JSON list of C-alpha atoms in Angstrom, two decimals:
[
{"chain": "Q", "resi": 29, "resn": "MET", "atom": "CA", "xyz": [112.44, 125.09, 168.91]},
{"chain": "Q", "resi": 30, "resn": "SER", "atom": "CA", "xyz": [109.66, 122.83, 167.54]},
{"chain": "Q", "resi": 31, "resn": "ILE", "atom": "CA", "xyz": [110.24, 119.29, 166.32]},
{"chain": "Q", "resi": 32, "resn": "ALA", "atom": "CA", "xyz": [108.22, 117.96, 163.39]},
{"chain": "Q", "resi": 33, "resn": "ALA", "atom": "CA", "xyz": [105.87, 115.17, 164.35]},
{"chain": "Q", "resi": 34, "resn": "PRO", "atom": "CA", "xyz": [106.28, 111.82, 162.60]},
{"chain": "Q", "resi": 35, "resn": "GLY", "atom": "CA", "xyz": [103.13, 112.37, 160.56]},
{"chain": "Q", "resi": 36, "resn": "SER", "atom": "CA", "xyz": [103.84, 116.00, 159.62]},
{"chain": "Q", "resi": 37, "resn": "PRO", "atom": "CA", "xyz": [104.53, 117.13, 156.03]},
{"chain": "Q", "resi": 38, "resn": "VAL", "atom": "CA", "xyz": [108.13, 117.98, 157.01]},
{"chain": "Q", "resi": 39, "resn": "ALA", "atom": "CA", "xyz": [108.82, 114.47, 158.21]},
{"chain": "Q", "resi": 40, "resn": "ALA", "atom": "CA", "xyz": [107.04, 112.94, 155.24]},
{"chain": "Q", "resi": 41, "resn": "GLY", "atom": "CA", "xyz": [109.01, 115.07, 152.78]},
{"chain": "Q", "resi": 42, "resn": "ALA", "atom": "CA", "xyz": [112.28, 114.22, 154.46]},
{"chain": "Q", "resi": 43, "resn": "SER", "atom": "CA", "xyz": [111.46, 110.53, 154.37]},
{"chain": "Q", "resi": 44, "resn": "ALA", "atom": "CA", "xyz": [110.51, 110.70, 150.69]},
{"chain": "Q", "resi": 45, "resn": "SER", "atom": "CA", "xyz": [113.71, 112.52, 149.76]},
{"chain": "Q", "resi": 46, "resn": "ALA", "atom": "CA", "xyz": [115.80, 110.05, 151.70]},
{"chain": "Q", "resi": 47, "resn": "THR", "atom": "CA", "xyz": [114.17, 107.03, 150.09]},
{"chain": "Q", "resi": 48, "resn": "PRO", "atom": "CA", "xyz": [115.38, 106.15, 146.58]},
{"chain": "Q", "resi": 49, "resn": "SER", "atom": "CA", "xyz": [112.74, 106.22, 143.88]},
{"chain": "Q", "resi": 50, "resn": "ARG", "atom": "CA", "xyz": [111.37, 102.83, 142.92]},
{"chain": "Q", "resi": 51, "resn": "ARG", "atom": "CA", "xyz": [111.89, 103.79, 139.29]},
{"chain": "Q", "resi": 52, "resn": "ALA", "atom": "CA", "xyz": [115.13, 105.71, 139.76]},
{"chain": "Q", "resi": 53, "resn": "ASN", "atom": "CA", "xyz": [116.96, 103.27, 137.47]},
{"chain": "Q", "resi": 54, "resn": "GLU", "atom": "CA", "xyz": [114.71, 103.47, 134.43]},
{"chain": "Q", "resi": 55, "resn": "VAL", "atom": "CA", "xyz": [115.33, 101.10, 131.51]},
{"chain": "Q", "resi": 56, "resn": "ASP", "atom": "CA", "xyz": [116.59, 102.94, 128.43]},
{"chain": "Q", "resi": 57, "resn": "ASN", "atom": "CA", "xyz": [115.08, 101.01, 125.49]},
{"chain": "Q", "resi": 58, "resn": "ARG", "atom": "CA", "xyz": [116.40, 103.18, 122.66]},
{"chain": "Q", "resi": 59, "resn": "ALA", "atom": "CA", "xyz": [119.20, 100.86, 121.49]},
{"chain": "Q", "resi": 60, "resn": "ALA", "atom": "CA", "xyz": [116.90, 97.83, 121.62]},
{"chain": "Q", "resi": 61, "resn": "TYR", "atom": "CA", "xyz": [114.14, 99.65, 119.75]},
{"chain": "Q", "resi": 62, "resn": "VAL", "atom": "CA", "xyz": [116.55, 100.68, 116.98]},
{"chain": "Q", "resi": 63, "resn": "SER", "atom": "CA", "xyz": [117.96, 97.15, 116.66]},
{"chain": "Q", "resi": 64, "resn": "PHE", "atom": "CA", "xyz": [114.52, 95.51, 116.56]},
{"chain": "Q", "resi": 65, "resn": "GLY", "atom": "CA", "xyz": [113.30, 98.16, 114.14]},
{"chain": "Q", "resi": 66, "resn": "LEU", "atom": "CA", "xyz": [116.17, 97.56, 111.72]},
{"chain": "Q", "resi": 67, "resn": "ALA", "atom": "CA", "xyz": [115.67, 93.80, 112.04]},
{"chain": "Q", "resi": 68, "resn": "ASN", "atom": "CA", "xyz": [112.06, 94.14, 110.91]},
{"chain": "Q", "resi": 69, "resn": "LEU", "atom": "CA", "xyz": [112.74, 96.77, 108.27]},
{"chain": "Q", "resi": 70, "resn": "LEU", "atom": "CA", "xyz": [115.70, 95.00, 106.66]},
{"chain": "Q", "resi": 71, "resn": "GLY", "atom": "CA", "xyz": [114.78, 91.37, 107.31]},
{"chain": "Q", "resi": 72, "resn": "HIS", "atom": "CA", "xyz": [111.09, 91.51, 106.46]},
{"chain": "Q", "resi": 73, "resn": "GLY", "atom": "CA", "xyz": [111.73, 94.18, 103.86]},
{"chain": "Q", "resi": 74, "resn": "ALA", "atom": "CA", "xyz": [114.13, 91.87, 102.03]},
{"chain": "Q", "resi": 75, "resn": "ALA", "atom": "CA", "xyz": [111.53, 89.11, 102.15]},
{"chain": "Q", "resi": 76, "resn": "ALA", "atom": "CA", "xyz": [108.81, 91.45, 100.88]},
{"chain": "Q", "resi": 77, "resn": "VAL", "atom": "CA", "xyz": [110.73, 92.53, 97.77]},
{"chain": "Q", "resi": 78, "resn": "SER", "atom": "CA", "xyz": [112.03, 89.06, 96.90]},
{"chain": "Q", "resi": 79, "resn": "GLN", "atom": "CA", "xyz": [108.92, 86.89, 97.34]},
{"chain": "Q", "resi": 80, "resn": "GLY", "atom": "CA", "xyz": [105.54, 86.58, 95.67]},
{"chain": "Q", "resi": 81, "resn": "ASP", "atom": "CA", "xyz": [104.48, 85.95, 92.08]},
{"chain": "Q", "resi": 82, "resn": "SER", "atom": "CA", "xyz": [106.31, 89.03, 90.78]},
{"chain": "Q", "resi": 83, "resn": "PRO", "atom": "CA", "xyz": [109.27, 89.76, 93.10]},
{"chain": "Q", "resi": 84, "resn": "LEU", "atom": "CA", "xyz": [110.84, 93.18, 92.80]},
{"chain": "Q", "resi": 85, "resn": "LEU", "atom": "CA", "xyz": [114.36, 91.87, 93.44]},
{"chain": "Q", "resi": 86, "resn": "GLY", "atom": "CA", "xyz": [116.05, 88.53, 93.11]},
{"chain": "Q", "resi": 87, "resn": "LEU", "atom": "CA", "xyz": [117.67, 87.98, 96.51]},
{"chain": "Q", "resi": 88, "resn": "PRO", "atom": "CA", "xyz": [119.06, 84.73, 97.91]},
{"chain": "Q", "resi": 89, "resn": "GLY", "atom": "CA", "xyz": [116.59, 82.95, 100.16]},
{"chain": "Q", "resi": 90, "resn": "TRP", "atom": "CA", "xyz": [118.93, 83.00, 103.15]},
{"chain": "Q", "resi": 91, "resn": "LEU", "atom": "CA", "xyz": [119.40, 86.79, 103.16]},
{"chain": "Q", "resi": 92, "resn": "PRO", "atom": "CA", "xyz": [116.08, 87.91, 104.78]},
{"chain": "Q", "resi": 93, "resn": "THR", "atom": "CA", "xyz": [116.41, 85.33, 107.54]},
{"chain": "Q", "resi": 94, "resn": "THR", "atom": "CA", "xyz": [120.03, 86.29, 108.19]},
{"chain": "Q", "resi": 95, "resn": "LEU", "atom": "CA", "xyz": [119.25, 90.01, 108.37]},
{"chain": "Q", "resi": 96, "resn": "LEU", "atom": "CA", "xyz": [116.32, 89.37, 110.68]},
{"chain": "Q", "resi": 97, "resn": "GLY", "atom": "CA", "xyz": [118.33, 87.02, 112.90]},
{"chain": "Q", "resi": 98, "resn": "ILE", "atom": "CA", "xyz": [121.24, 89.43, 113.29]},
{"chain": "Q", "resi": 99, "resn": "GLY", "atom": "CA", "xyz": [118.90, 92.30, 114.14]},
{"chain": "Q", "resi": 100, "resn": "LEU", "atom": "CA", "xyz": [116.90, 90.28, 116.65]},
{"chain": "Q", "resi": 101, "resn": "ALA", "atom": "CA", "xyz": [120.04, 88.94, 118.35]},
{"chain": "Q", "resi": 102, "resn": "THR", "atom": "CA", "xyz": [121.42, 92.47, 118.61]},
{"chain": "Q", "resi": 103, "resn": "GLY", "atom": "CA", "xyz": [118.12, 93.79, 119.96]},
{"chain": "Q", "resi": 104, "resn": "ILE", "atom": "CA", "xyz": [117.84, 91.07, 122.60]},
{"chain": "Q", "resi": 105, "resn": "THR", "atom": "CA", "xyz": [121.43, 91.76, 123.68]},
{"chain": "Q", "resi": 106, "resn": "GLN", "atom": "CA", "xyz": [120.78, 95.50, 123.89]},
{"chain": "Q", "resi": 107, "resn": "ALA", "atom": "CA", "xyz": [117.57, 94.96, 125.86]},
{"chain": "Q", "resi": 108, "resn": "THR", "atom": "CA", "xyz": [119.33, 92.61, 128.30]},
{"chain": "Q", "resi": 109, "resn": "VAL", "atom": "CA", "xyz": [122.21, 95.03, 128.87]},
{"chain": "Q", "resi": 110, "resn": "ALA", "atom": "CA", "xyz": [119.81, 97.94, 129.45]},
{"chain": "Q", "resi": 111, "resn": "ALA", "atom": "CA", "xyz": [117.73, 95.90, 131.92]},
{"chain": "Q", "resi": 112, "resn": "LEU", "atom": "CA", "xyz": [120.80, 94.75, 133.86]},
{"chain": "Q", "resi": 113, "resn": "ARG", "atom": "CA", "xyz": [122.15, 98.31, 133.98]},
{"chain": "Q", "resi": 114, "resn": "ALA", "atom": "CA", "xyz": [118.82, 99.58, 135.31]},
{"chain": "Q", "resi": 115, "resn": "GLN", "atom": "CA", "xyz": [118.81, 96.98, 138.10]},
{"chain": "Q", "resi": 116, "resn": "ARG", "atom": "CA", "xyz": [121.95, 98.35, 139.72]},
{"chain": "Q", "resi": 117, "resn": "GLY", "atom": "CA", "xyz": [120.99, 99.54, 143.17]},
{"chain": "Q", "resi": 118, "resn": "ALA", "atom": "CA", "xyz": [117.40, 98.34, 142.77]},
{"chain": "Q", "resi": 119, "resn": "SER", "atom": "CA", "xyz": [115.51, 96.75, 145.65]},
{"chain": "Q", "resi": 120, "resn": "GLY", "atom": "CA", "xyz": [115.09, 92.99, 146.03]},
{"chain": "Q", "resi": 121, "resn": "PRO", "atom": "CA", "xyz": [111.51, 92.82, 144.64]},
{"chain": "Q", "resi": 122, "resn": "ASP", "atom": "CA", "xyz": [112.49, 94.90, 141.59]},
{"chain": "Q", "resi": 123, "resn": "VAL", "atom": "CA", "xyz": [115.47, 92.64, 140.87]},
{"chain": "Q", "resi": 124, "resn": "LEU", "atom": "CA", "xyz": [113.28, 89.55, 141.13]},
{"chain": "Q", "resi": 125, "resn": "SER", "atom": "CA", "xyz": [110.67, 91.14, 138.85]},
{"chain": "Q", "resi": 126, "resn": "GLY", "atom": "CA", "xyz": [113.37, 91.87, 136.26]},
{"chain": "Q", "resi": 127, "resn": "LYS", "atom": "CA", "xyz": [114.68, 88.30, 136.37]},
{"chain": "Q", "resi": 128, "resn": "LEU", "atom": "CA", "xyz": [111.20, 86.86, 135.97]},
{"chain": "Q", "resi": 129, "resn": "LEU", "atom": "CA", "xyz": [110.50, 89.12, 132.99]},
{"chain": "Q", "resi": 130, "resn": "GLY", "atom": "CA", "xyz": [113.79, 88.04, 131.42]},
{"chain": "Q", "resi": 131, "resn": "ALA", "atom": "CA", "xyz": [112.94, 84.35, 131.92]},
{"chain": "Q", "resi": 132, "resn": "SER", "atom": "CA", "xyz": [109.57, 85.00, 130.28]},
{"chain": "Q", "resi": 133, "resn": "TRP", "atom": "CA", "xyz": [111.32, 85.62, 126.95]},
{"chain": "Q", "resi": 134, "resn": "ILE", "atom": "CA", "xyz": [112.88, 82.15, 127.01]},
{"chain": "Q", "resi": 135, "resn": "ALA", "atom": "CA", "xyz": [109.63, 80.46, 128.04]},
{"chain": "Q", "resi": 136, "resn": "ALA", "atom": "CA", "xyz": [107.55, 82.37, 125.47]},
{"chain": "Q", "resi": 137, "resn": "PHE", "atom": "CA", "xyz": [109.79, 81.64, 122.48]},
{"chain": "Q", "resi": 138, "resn": "THR", "atom": "CA", "xyz": [110.19, 78.00, 123.52]},
{"chain": "Q", "resi": 139, "resn": "ALA", "atom": "CA", "xyz": [106.40, 77.71, 123.57]},
{"chain": "Q", "resi": 140, "resn": "LEU", "atom": "CA", "xyz": [106.21, 79.41, 120.15]},
{"chain": "Q", "resi": 141, "resn": "PHE", "atom": "CA", "xyz": [108.75, 76.96, 118.73]},
{"chain": "Q", "resi": 142, "resn": "LEU", "atom": "CA", "xyz": [106.78, 73.99, 120.03]},
{"chain": "Q", "resi": 143, "resn": "ALA", "atom": "CA", "xyz": [103.46, 75.42, 118.77]},
{"chain": "Q", "resi": 144, "resn": "ILE", "atom": "CA", "xyz": [104.67, 76.16, 115.23]},
{"chain": "Q", "resi": 145, "resn": "THR", "atom": "CA", "xyz": [106.66, 72.94, 114.91]},
{"chain": "Q", "resi": 146, "resn": "GLY", "atom": "CA", "xyz": [103.80, 70.83, 116.27]},
{"chain": "Q", "resi": 147, "resn": "LEU", "atom": "CA", "xyz": [101.14, 72.55, 114.17]},
{"chain": "Q", "resi": 148, "resn": "THR", "atom": "CA", "xyz": [103.00, 72.33, 110.87]},
{"chain": "Q", "resi": 149, "resn": "SER", "atom": "CA", "xyz": [103.97, 68.74, 111.61]},
{"chain": "Q", "resi": 150, "resn": "ALA", "atom": "CA", "xyz": [100.43, 67.68, 112.51]},
{"chain": "Q", "resi": 151, "resn": "LEU", "atom": "CA", "xyz": [99.02, 69.32, 109.39]},
{"chain": "Q", "resi": 152, "resn": "ASP", "atom": "CA", "xyz": [101.97, 68.18, 107.28]},
{"chain": "Q", "resi": 153, "resn": "MET", "atom": "CA", "xyz": [102.36, 71.74, 106.01]},
{"chain": "Q", "resi": 154, "resn": "PRO", "atom": "CA", "xyz": [105.98, 72.82, 106.62]},
{"chain": "Q", "resi": 155, "resn": "GLU", "atom": "CA", "xyz": [105.48, 75.63, 104.09]},
{"chain": "Q", "resi": 156, "resn": "LEU", "atom": "CA", "xyz": [103.53, 77.51, 106.77]},
{"chain": "Q", "resi": 157, "resn": "GLN", "atom": "CA", "xyz": [106.61, 78.04, 108.91]},
{"chain": "Q", "resi": 158, "resn": "PRO", "atom": "CA", "xyz": [107.96, 81.03, 106.93]},
{"chain": "Q", "resi": 159, "resn": "ILE", "atom": "CA", "xyz": [104.64, 82.79, 107.59]},
{"chain": "Q", "resi": 160, "resn": "LEU", "atom": "CA", "xyz": [103.96, 81.65, 111.14]},
{"chain": "Q", "resi": 161, "resn": "TRP", "atom": "CA", "xyz": [107.40, 82.48, 112.50]},
{"chain": "Q", "resi": 162, "resn": "PRO", "atom": "CA", "xyz": [107.49, 86.20, 111.58]},
{"chain": "Q", "resi": 163, "resn": "ALA", "atom": "CA", "xyz": [103.91, 86.82, 112.69]},
{"chain": "Q", "resi": 164, "resn": "GLY", "atom": "CA", "xyz": [104.25, 84.62, 115.77]},
{"chain": "Q", "resi": 165, "resn": "SER", "atom": "CA", "xyz": [107.47, 86.31, 116.84]},
{"chain": "Q", "resi": 166, "resn": "GLY", "atom": "CA", "xyz": [105.88, 89.74, 116.57]},
{"chain": "Q", "resi": 167, "resn": "LEU", "atom": "CA", "xyz": [102.88, 88.55, 118.56]},
{"chain": "Q", "resi": 168, "resn": "ILE", "atom": "CA", "xyz": [105.06, 87.07, 121.32]},
{"chain": "Q", "resi": 169, "resn": "VAL", "atom": "CA", "xyz": [107.26, 90.17, 121.56]},
{"chain": "Q", "resi": 170, "resn": "GLY", "atom": "CA", "xyz": [104.16, 92.35, 121.72]},
{"chain": "Q", "resi": 171, "resn": "LEU", "atom": "CA", "xyz": [102.68, 90.32, 124.58]},
{"chain": "Q", "resi": 172, "resn": "LEU", "atom": "CA", "xyz": [106.00, 90.39, 126.44]},
{"chain": "Q", "resi": 173, "resn": "TYR", "atom": "CA", "xyz": [106.11, 94.17, 126.02]},
{"chain": "Q", "resi": 174, "resn": "LEU", "atom": "CA", "xyz": [102.62, 94.34, 127.51]},
{"chain": "Q", "resi": 175, "resn": "ALA", "atom": "CA", "xyz": [103.84, 92.52, 130.61]},
{"chain": "Q", "resi": 176, "resn": "GLU", "atom": "CA", "xyz": [107.02, 94.58, 130.89]},
{"chain": "Q", "resi": 177, "resn": "GLY", "atom": "CA", "xyz": [105.19, 97.85, 130.34]},
{"chain": "Q", "resi": 178, "resn": "ALA", "atom": "CA", "xyz": [102.65, 97.00, 133.04]},
{"chain": "Q", "resi": 179, "resn": "ALA", "atom": "CA", "xyz": [105.32, 95.86, 135.52]},
{"chain": "Q", "resi": 180, "resn": "ARG", "atom": "CA", "xyz": [107.51, 98.93, 134.94]},
{"chain": "Q", "resi": 181, "resn": "ARG", "atom": "CA", "xyz": [104.60, 101.35, 134.53]},
{"chain": "Q", "resi": 182, "resn": "ASN", "atom": "CA", "xyz": [105.99, 102.29, 131.14]},
{"chain": "Q", "resi": 183, "resn": "LEU", "atom": "CA", "xyz": [103.08, 103.46, 128.97]},
{"chain": "Q", "resi": 184, "resn": "LEU", "atom": "CA", "xyz": [105.22, 103.80, 125.82]},
{"chain": "Q", "resi": 185, "resn": "HIS", "atom": "CA", "xyz": [106.51, 100.22, 126.12]},
{"chain": "Q", "resi": 186, "resn": "TYR", "atom": "CA", "xyz": [102.98, 98.96, 126.82]},
{"chain": "Q", "resi": 187, "resn": "SER", "atom": "CA", "xyz": [101.50, 100.85, 123.85]},
{"chain": "Q", "resi": 188, "resn": "LEU", "atom": "CA", "xyz": [104.21, 99.51, 121.55]},
{"chain": "Q", "resi": 189, "resn": "GLY", "atom": "CA", "xyz": [103.37, 96.02, 122.75]},
{"chain": "Q", "resi": 190, "resn": "VAL", "atom": "CA", "xyz": [99.70, 96.50, 121.90]},
{"chain": "Q", "resi": 191, "resn": "TRP", "atom": "CA", "xyz": [100.60, 97.65, 118.39]},
{"chain": "Q", "resi": 192, "resn": "LEU", "atom": "CA", "xyz": [103.09, 94.81, 117.79]},
{"chain": "Q", "resi": 193, "resn": "ALA", "atom": "CA", "xyz": [100.67, 92.13, 118.96]},
{"chain": "Q", "resi": 194, "resn": "LEU", "atom": "CA", "xyz": [97.70, 93.38, 116.93]},
{"chain": "Q", "resi": 195, "resn": "THR", "atom": "CA", "xyz": [99.67, 94.20, 113.78]},
{"chain": "Q", "resi": 196, "resn": "SER", "atom": "CA", "xyz": [101.57, 90.90, 113.73]},
{"chain": "Q", "resi": 197, "resn": "ALA", "atom": "CA", "xyz": [98.40, 88.86, 114.24]},
{"chain": "Q", "resi": 198, "resn": "ALA", "atom": "CA", "xyz": [96.42, 90.82, 111.64]},
{"chain": "Q", "resi": 199, "resn": "ALA", "atom": "CA", "xyz": [99.24, 90.40, 109.09]},
{"chain": "Q", "resi": 200, "resn": "LEU", "atom": "CA", "xyz": [98.39, 86.67, 108.87]},
{"chain": "Q", "resi": 201, "resn": "PHE", "atom": "CA", "xyz": [95.32, 87.58, 106.81]},
{"chain": "Q", "resi": 202, "resn": "LEU", "atom": "CA", "xyz": [97.53, 88.83, 103.99]},
{"chain": "Q", "resi": 203, "resn": "GLY", "atom": "CA", "xyz": [99.83, 85.92, 103.29]},
{"chain": "Q", "resi": 204, "resn": "SER", "atom": "CA", "xyz": [103.10, 86.39, 101.39]},
{"chain": "Q", "resi": 205, "resn": "PRO", "atom": "CA", "xyz": [104.42, 88.93, 100.48]},
{"chain": "Q", "resi": 206, "resn": "GLY", "atom": "CA", "xyz": [101.80, 91.22, 102.05]},
{"chain": "Q", "resi": 207, "resn": "LEU", "atom": "CA", "xyz": [102.60, 89.92, 105.51]},
{"chain": "Q", "resi": 208, "resn": "TYR", "atom": "CA", "xyz": [106.22, 90.95, 105.13]},
{"chain": "Q", "resi": 209, "resn": "TRP", "atom": "CA", "xyz": [105.31, 94.42, 103.94]},
{"chain": "Q", "resi": 210, "resn": "VAL", "atom": "CA", "xyz": [103.12, 94.95, 107.01]},
{"chain": "Q", "resi": 211, "resn": "LEU", "atom": "CA", "xyz": [105.83, 93.71, 109.37]},
{"chain": "Q", "resi": 212, "resn": "ALA", "atom": "CA", "xyz": [108.55, 95.73, 107.66]},
{"chain": "Q", "resi": 213, "resn": "ILE", "atom": "CA", "xyz": [106.64, 99.02, 107.56]},
{"chain": "Q", "resi": 214, "resn": "GLY", "atom": "CA", "xyz": [104.10, 98.70, 110.37]},
{"chain": "Q", "resi": 215, "resn": "VAL", "atom": "CA", "xyz": [106.33, 97.03, 112.95]},
{"chain": "Q", "resi": 216, "resn": "GLY", "atom": "CA", "xyz": [109.64, 98.57, 111.83]},
{"chain": "Q", "resi": 217, "resn": "GLY", "atom": "CA", "xyz": [108.05, 102.02, 111.72]},
{"chain": "Q", "resi": 218, "resn": "ALA", "atom": "CA", "xyz": [106.52, 101.57, 115.17]},
{"chain": "Q", "resi": 219, "resn": "TYR", "atom": "CA", "xyz": [109.95, 100.78, 116.62]},
{"chain": "Q", "resi": 220, "resn": "ALA", "atom": "CA", "xyz": [111.39, 103.89, 114.95]},
{"chain": "Q", "resi": 221, "resn": "LEU", "atom": "CA", "xyz": [108.66, 106.05, 116.46]},
{"chain": "Q", "resi": 222, "resn": "ALA", "atom": "CA", "xyz": [109.12, 104.44, 119.88]},
{"chain": "Q", "resi": 223, "resn": "ALA", "atom": "CA", "xyz": [112.87, 105.08, 119.75]},
{"chain": "Q", "resi": 224, "resn": "ALA", "atom": "CA", "xyz": [112.20, 108.76, 119.06]},
{"chain": "Q", "resi": 225, "resn": "LEU", "atom": "CA", "xyz": [109.65, 109.02, 121.88]},
{"chain": "Q", "resi": 226, "resn": "GLU", "atom": "CA", "xyz": [111.81, 107.11, 124.34]},
{"chain": "Q", "resi": 227, "resn": "ARG", "atom": "CA", "xyz": [114.22, 110.02, 124.79]},
{"chain": "Q", "resi": 228, "resn": "ARG", "atom": "CA", "xyz": [111.38, 112.36, 125.73]},
{"chain": "Q", "resi": 229, "resn": "ARG", "atom": "CA", "xyz": [110.02, 109.77, 128.18]},
{"chain": "Q", "resi": 230, "resn": "LEU", "atom": "CA", "xyz": [113.40, 109.44, 129.90]},
{"chain": "Q", "resi": 231, "resn": "VAL", "atom": "CA", "xyz": [113.77, 113.22, 130.13]},
{"chain": "Q", "resi": 232, "resn": "GLN", "atom": "CA", "xyz": [110.30, 113.54, 131.63]},
{"chain": "Q", "resi": 233, "resn": "HIS", "atom": "CA", "xyz": [111.04, 110.78, 134.11]},
{"chain": "Q", "resi": 234, "resn": "ALA", "atom": "CA", "xyz": [114.31, 112.40, 135.16]},
{"chain": "Q", "resi": 235, "resn": "GLY", "atom": "CA", "xyz": [112.52, 115.70, 135.76]},
{"chain": "Q", "resi": 236, "resn": "HIS", "atom": "CA", "xyz": [109.56, 114.15, 137.58]},
{"chain": "Q", "resi": 237, "resn": "PRO", "atom": "CA", "xyz": [110.72, 111.05, 139.48]},
{"chain": "Q", "resi": 238, "resn": "GLN", "atom": "CA", "xyz": [107.98, 108.92, 140.98]},
{"chain": "Q", "resi": 239, "resn": "HIS", "atom": "CA", "xyz": [108.43, 107.64, 144.52]}
]
């Protein structure tokens, strides 16, 4: 009876099947995408229809911010839960990578807060904050998605990050309420599309695991 050599295809196949896939615990972003999408659609949508020289609806000023805040908080919670669930059984380097990516959110939004607060204070133009915060938040989230997509080899997540970053930055050219329309439709719609494509990505990953 012959015994497979260490470098033979039989031994290599056995080793591959016995070793867990690096991406076996894939992050399911669907709940986070839906939450972030609704936050942009409802929050920025409410701002779009209630601001400008001829607002379509007379809504209280606190409503768009409240809708956006609730949606973003829900989305961040959903994204955190999904990431923690995916880390179960992961290797040490993957766990560390996930923690560093999570800490990046705190660092990035702290930097955004300091940048917007410092800029508007130095220029003595606090009226810019309602424009800089929505666009800046979209830009930061997009850049974070770029990093996460690259680290997790998730092309859908990476592509969404590219779209969010470019769309949010370009929206600054429009001012109010055009900026809010772009964020509501362009960003909210992108999240809706990503949520629909995420299921297909997870199915493809389950059928073709990468080692």
